[in-house]
PDB file of C-alpha atoms in Angstrom:
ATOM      1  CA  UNK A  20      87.516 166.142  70.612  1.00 50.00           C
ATOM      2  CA  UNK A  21      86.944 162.567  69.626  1.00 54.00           C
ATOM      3  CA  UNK A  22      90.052 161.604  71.360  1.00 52.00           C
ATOM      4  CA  UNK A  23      88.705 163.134  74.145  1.00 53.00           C
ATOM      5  CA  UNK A  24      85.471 161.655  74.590  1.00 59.00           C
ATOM      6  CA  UNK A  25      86.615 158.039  73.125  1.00 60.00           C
ATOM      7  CA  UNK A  26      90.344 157.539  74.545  1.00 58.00           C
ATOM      8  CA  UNK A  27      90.747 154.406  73.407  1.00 61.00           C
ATOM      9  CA  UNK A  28      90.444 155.020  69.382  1.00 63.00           C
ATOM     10  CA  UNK A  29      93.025 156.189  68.295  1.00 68.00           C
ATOM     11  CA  UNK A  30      92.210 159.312  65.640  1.00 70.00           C
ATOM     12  CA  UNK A  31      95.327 160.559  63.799  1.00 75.00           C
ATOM     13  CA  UNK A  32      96.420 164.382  64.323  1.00 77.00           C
ATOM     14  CA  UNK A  33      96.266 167.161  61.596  1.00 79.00           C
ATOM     15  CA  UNK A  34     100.389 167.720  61.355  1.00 82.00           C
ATOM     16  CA  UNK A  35     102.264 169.617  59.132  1.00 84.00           C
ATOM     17  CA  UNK A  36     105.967 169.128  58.623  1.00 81.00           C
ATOM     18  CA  UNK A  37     107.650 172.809  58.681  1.00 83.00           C
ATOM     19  CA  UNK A  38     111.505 173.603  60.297  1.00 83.00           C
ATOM     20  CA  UNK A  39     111.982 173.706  63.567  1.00 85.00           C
ATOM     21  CA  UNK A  40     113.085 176.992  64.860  1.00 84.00           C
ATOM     22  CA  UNK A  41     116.769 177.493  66.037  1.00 82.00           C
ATOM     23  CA  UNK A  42     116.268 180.110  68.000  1.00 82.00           C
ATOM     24  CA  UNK A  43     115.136 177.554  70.761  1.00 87.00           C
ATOM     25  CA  UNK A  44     117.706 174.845  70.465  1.00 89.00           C
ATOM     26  CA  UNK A  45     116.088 171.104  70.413  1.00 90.00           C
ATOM     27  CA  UNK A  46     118.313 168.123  71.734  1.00 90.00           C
ATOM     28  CA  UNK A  47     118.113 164.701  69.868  1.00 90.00           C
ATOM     29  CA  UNK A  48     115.303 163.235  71.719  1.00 89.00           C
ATOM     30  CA  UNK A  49     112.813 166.237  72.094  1.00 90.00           C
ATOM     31  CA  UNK A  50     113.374 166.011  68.046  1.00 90.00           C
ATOM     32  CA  UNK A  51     112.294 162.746  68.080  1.00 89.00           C
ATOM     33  CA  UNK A  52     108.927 163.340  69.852  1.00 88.00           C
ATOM     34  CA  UNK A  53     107.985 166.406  67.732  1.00 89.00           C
ATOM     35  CA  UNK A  54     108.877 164.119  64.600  1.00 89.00           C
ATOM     36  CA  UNK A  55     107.110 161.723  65.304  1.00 87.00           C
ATOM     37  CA  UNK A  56     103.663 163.182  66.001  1.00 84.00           C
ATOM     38  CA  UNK A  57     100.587 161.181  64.592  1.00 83.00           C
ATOM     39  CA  UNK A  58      97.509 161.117  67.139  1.00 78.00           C
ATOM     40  CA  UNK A  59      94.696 164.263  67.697  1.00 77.00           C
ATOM     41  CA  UNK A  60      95.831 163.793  71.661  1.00 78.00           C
ATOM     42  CA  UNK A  61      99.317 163.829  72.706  1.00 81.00           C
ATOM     43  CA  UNK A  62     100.978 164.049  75.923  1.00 83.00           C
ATOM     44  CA  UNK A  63     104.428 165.213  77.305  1.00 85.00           C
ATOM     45  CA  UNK A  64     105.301 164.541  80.021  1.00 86.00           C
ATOM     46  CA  UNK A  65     108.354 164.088  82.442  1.00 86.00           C
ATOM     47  CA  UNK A  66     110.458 165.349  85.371  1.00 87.00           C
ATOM     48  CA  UNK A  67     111.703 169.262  85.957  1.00 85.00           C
ATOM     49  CA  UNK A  68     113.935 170.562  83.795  1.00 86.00           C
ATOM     50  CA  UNK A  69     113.984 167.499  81.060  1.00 89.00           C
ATOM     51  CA  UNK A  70     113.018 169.945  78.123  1.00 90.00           C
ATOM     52  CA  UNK A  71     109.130 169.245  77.945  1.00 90.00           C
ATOM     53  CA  UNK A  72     108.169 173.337  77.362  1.00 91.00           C
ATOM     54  CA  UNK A  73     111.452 173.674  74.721  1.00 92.00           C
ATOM     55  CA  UNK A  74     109.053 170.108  73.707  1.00 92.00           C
ATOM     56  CA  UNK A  75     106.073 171.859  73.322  1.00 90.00           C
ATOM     57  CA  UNK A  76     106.767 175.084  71.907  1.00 90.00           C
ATOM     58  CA  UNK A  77     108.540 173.204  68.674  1.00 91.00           C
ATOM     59  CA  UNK A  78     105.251 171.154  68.341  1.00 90.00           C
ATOM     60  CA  UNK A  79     103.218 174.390  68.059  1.00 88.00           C
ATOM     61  CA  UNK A  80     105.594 176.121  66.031  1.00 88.00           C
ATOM     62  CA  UNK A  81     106.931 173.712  63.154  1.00 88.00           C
ATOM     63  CA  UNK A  82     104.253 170.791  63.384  1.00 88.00           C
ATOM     64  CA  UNK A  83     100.914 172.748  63.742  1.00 85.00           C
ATOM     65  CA  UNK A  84      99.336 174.376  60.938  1.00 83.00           C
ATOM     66  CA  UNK A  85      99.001 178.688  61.838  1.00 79.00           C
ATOM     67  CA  UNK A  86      95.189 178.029  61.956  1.00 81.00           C
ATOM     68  CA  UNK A  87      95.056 175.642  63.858  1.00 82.00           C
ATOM     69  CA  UNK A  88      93.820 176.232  67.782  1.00 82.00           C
ATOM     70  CA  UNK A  89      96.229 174.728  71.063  1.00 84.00           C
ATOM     71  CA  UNK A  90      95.078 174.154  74.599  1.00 83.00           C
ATOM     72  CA  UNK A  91      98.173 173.555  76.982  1.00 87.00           C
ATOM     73  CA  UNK A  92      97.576 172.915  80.551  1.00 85.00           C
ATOM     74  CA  UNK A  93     100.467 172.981  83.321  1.00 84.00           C
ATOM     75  CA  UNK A  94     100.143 171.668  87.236  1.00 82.00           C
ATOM     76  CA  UNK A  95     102.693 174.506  87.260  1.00 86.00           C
ATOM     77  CA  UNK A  96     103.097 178.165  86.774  1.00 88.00           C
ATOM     78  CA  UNK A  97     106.899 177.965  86.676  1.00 90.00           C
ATOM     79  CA  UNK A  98     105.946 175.962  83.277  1.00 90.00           C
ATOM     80  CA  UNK A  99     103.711 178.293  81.827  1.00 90.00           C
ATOM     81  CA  UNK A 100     106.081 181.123  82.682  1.00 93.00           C
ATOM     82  CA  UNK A 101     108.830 179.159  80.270  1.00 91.00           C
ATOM     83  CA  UNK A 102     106.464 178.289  77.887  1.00 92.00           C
ATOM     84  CA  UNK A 103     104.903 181.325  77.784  1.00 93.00           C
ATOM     85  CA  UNK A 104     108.523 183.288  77.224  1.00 93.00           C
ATOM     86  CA  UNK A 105     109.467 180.628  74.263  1.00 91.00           C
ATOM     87  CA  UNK A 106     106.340 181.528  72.410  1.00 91.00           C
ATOM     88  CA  UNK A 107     106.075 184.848  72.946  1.00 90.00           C
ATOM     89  CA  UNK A 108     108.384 186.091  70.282  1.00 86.00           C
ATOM     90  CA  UNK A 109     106.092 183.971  67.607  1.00 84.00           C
ATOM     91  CA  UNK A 110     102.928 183.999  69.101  1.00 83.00           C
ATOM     92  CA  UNK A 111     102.137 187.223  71.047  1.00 78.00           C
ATOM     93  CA  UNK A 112      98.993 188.601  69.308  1.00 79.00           C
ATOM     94  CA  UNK A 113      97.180 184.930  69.732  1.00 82.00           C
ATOM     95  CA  UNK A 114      98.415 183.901  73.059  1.00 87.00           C
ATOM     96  CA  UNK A 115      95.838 184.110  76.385  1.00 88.00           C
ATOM     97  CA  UNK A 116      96.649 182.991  79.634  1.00 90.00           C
ATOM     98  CA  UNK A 117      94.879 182.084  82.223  1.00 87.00           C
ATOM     99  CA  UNK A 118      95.449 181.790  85.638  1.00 86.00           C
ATOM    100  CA  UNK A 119      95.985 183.947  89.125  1.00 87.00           C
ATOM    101  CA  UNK A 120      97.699 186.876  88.738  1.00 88.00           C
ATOM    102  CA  UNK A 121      99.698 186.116  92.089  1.00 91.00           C
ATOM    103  CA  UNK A 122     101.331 183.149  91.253  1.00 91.00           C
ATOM    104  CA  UNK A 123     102.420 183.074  87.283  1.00 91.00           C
ATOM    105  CA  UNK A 124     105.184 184.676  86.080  1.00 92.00           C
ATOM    106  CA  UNK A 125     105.638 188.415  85.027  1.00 94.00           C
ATOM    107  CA  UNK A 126     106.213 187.299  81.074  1.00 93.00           C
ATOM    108  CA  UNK A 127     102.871 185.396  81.674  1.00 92.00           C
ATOM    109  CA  UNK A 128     100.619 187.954  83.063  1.00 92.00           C
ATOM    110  CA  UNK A 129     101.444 190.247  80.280  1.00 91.00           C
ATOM    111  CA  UNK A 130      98.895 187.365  78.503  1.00 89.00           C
ATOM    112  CA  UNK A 131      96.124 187.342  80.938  1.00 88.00           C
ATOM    113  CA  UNK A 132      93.153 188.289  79.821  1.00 82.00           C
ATOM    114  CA  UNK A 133      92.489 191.649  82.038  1.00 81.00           C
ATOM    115  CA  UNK A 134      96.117 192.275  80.371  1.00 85.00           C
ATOM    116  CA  UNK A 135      95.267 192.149  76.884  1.00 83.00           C
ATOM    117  CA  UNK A 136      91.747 193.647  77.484  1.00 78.00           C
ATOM    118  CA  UNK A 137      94.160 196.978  78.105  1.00 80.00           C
ATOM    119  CA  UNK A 138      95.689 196.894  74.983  1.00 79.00           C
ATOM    120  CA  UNK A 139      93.071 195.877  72.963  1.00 79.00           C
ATOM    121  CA  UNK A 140      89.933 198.572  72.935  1.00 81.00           C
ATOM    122  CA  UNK A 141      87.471 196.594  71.520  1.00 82.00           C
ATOM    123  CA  UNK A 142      87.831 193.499  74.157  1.00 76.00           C
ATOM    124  CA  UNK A 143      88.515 196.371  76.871  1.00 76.00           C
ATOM    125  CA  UNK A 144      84.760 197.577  76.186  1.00 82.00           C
ATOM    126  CA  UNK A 145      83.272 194.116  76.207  1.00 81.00           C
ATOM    127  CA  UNK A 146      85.022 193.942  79.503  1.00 76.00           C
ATOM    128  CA  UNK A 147      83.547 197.418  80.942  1.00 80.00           C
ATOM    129  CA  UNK A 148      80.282 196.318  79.619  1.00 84.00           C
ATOM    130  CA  UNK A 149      80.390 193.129  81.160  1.00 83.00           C
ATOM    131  CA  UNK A 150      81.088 194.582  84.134  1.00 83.00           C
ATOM    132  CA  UNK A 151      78.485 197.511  84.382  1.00 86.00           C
ATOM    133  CA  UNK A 152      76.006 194.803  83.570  1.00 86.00           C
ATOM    134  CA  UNK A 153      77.312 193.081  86.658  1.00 84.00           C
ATOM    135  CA  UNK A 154      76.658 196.027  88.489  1.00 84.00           C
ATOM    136  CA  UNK A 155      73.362 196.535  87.429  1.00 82.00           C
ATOM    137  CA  UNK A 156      72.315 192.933  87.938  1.00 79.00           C
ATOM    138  CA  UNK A 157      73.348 193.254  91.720  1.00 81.00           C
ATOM    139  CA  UNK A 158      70.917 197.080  92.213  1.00 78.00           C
ATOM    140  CA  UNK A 159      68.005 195.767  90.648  1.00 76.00           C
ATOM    141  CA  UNK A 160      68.756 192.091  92.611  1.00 73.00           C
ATOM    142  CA  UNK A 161      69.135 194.378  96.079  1.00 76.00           C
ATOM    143  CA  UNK A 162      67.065 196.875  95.541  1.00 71.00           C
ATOM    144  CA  UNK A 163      64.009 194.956  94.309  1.00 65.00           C
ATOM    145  CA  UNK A 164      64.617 190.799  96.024  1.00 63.00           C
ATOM    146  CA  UNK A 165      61.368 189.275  96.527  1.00 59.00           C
ATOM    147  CA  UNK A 166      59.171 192.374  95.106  1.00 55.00           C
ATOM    148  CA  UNK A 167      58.997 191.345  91.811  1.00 52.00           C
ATOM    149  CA  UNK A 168      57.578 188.304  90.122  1.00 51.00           C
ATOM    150  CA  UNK A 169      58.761 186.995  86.404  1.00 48.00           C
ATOM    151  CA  UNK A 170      55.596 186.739  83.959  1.00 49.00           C
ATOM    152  CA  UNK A 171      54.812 183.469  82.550  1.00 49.00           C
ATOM    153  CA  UNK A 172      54.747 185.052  79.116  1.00 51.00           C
ATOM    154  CA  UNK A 173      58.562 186.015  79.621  1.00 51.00           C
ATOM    155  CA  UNK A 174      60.845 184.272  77.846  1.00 53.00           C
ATOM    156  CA  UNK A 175      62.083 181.342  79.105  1.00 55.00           C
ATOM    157  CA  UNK A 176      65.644 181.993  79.209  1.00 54.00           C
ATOM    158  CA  UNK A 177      64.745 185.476  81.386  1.00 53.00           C
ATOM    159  CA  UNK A 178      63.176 183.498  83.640  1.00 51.00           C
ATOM    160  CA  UNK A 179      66.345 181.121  84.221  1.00 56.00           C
ATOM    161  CA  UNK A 180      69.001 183.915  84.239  1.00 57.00           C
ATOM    162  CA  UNK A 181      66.823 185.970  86.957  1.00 55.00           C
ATOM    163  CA  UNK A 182      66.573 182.214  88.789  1.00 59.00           C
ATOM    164  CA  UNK A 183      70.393 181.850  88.632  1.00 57.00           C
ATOM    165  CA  UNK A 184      70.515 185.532  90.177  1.00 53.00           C
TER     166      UNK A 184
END
């Protein structure tokens, strides 16, 4: 995060030297970025098709710790879609994507989070109960707008969420 907020310190990354994974074959320079790995921030970047998803996914898998936590954003789907099917195999029951359902790729969508809420009961409930709360926010919003007044004495964090409504 301190990366983040203060780009120009440089704080060194939290690497771990493990493999890399053959099933994903790694040319000589992609081997040289995941190698040499040393700040909290990295980037990758470069034109289509030079390798930076085969890149990435050897970064997560051999230099990452399995605790640690990975944010990877794409400008495009077609990128998620390949990264998405290189990690899959090693990284399916931690793996959310987000985006619109239209526009990624089928492996991809299998990762959204409507997707997973299927599979999984516990998030699926959180989801349905989410959603009936939803509901019920909209009747009481229709059914009694401008009739009823928020007490003083209510707490102030009721009085901002039926504000925000």
């Amino acid at each position: 995060v301190r990366s983040i907020l203060c780009p120009r310190k440089d704080f060194l990354g939290d690497y771990v030297l493990q493999p890399l994974i053959p099933k994903v074959p790694v040319n000589s320079c992609q081997k040289v970025v995941v190698m040499s790995l040393k700040h909290a921030l990295e980037k990758v970047q470069g034109p289509p098709g030079t390798g930076k998803s085969t890149t990435i996914f050897h970064i997560i898998s051999s230099r990452l710790s399995p605790s640690s936590r990975v944010l990877v954003t794409c400008s495009r789907n077609v990128a998620i879609e390949s990264l998405v099917q290189k990690l899959e195999s090693h990284f399916s029951s931690s793996m959310l994507v987000f985006g619109n359902v239209t526009r990624i790729g089928e492996t991809a969508c299998k990762y959204l989070l409507d997707a997973r809420a299927e599979n999984d009961p516990i998030l699926a409930q959180l989801v349905s109960s989410t959603e009936t709360l939803r509901y019920f926010c909209s009747v009481i919003q229709t059914e009694f707008a401008g009739k009823v007044a928020i007490s003083r004495r209510a707490p102030l964090r009721w009085q901002r969420a039926w504000r925000r409504h």
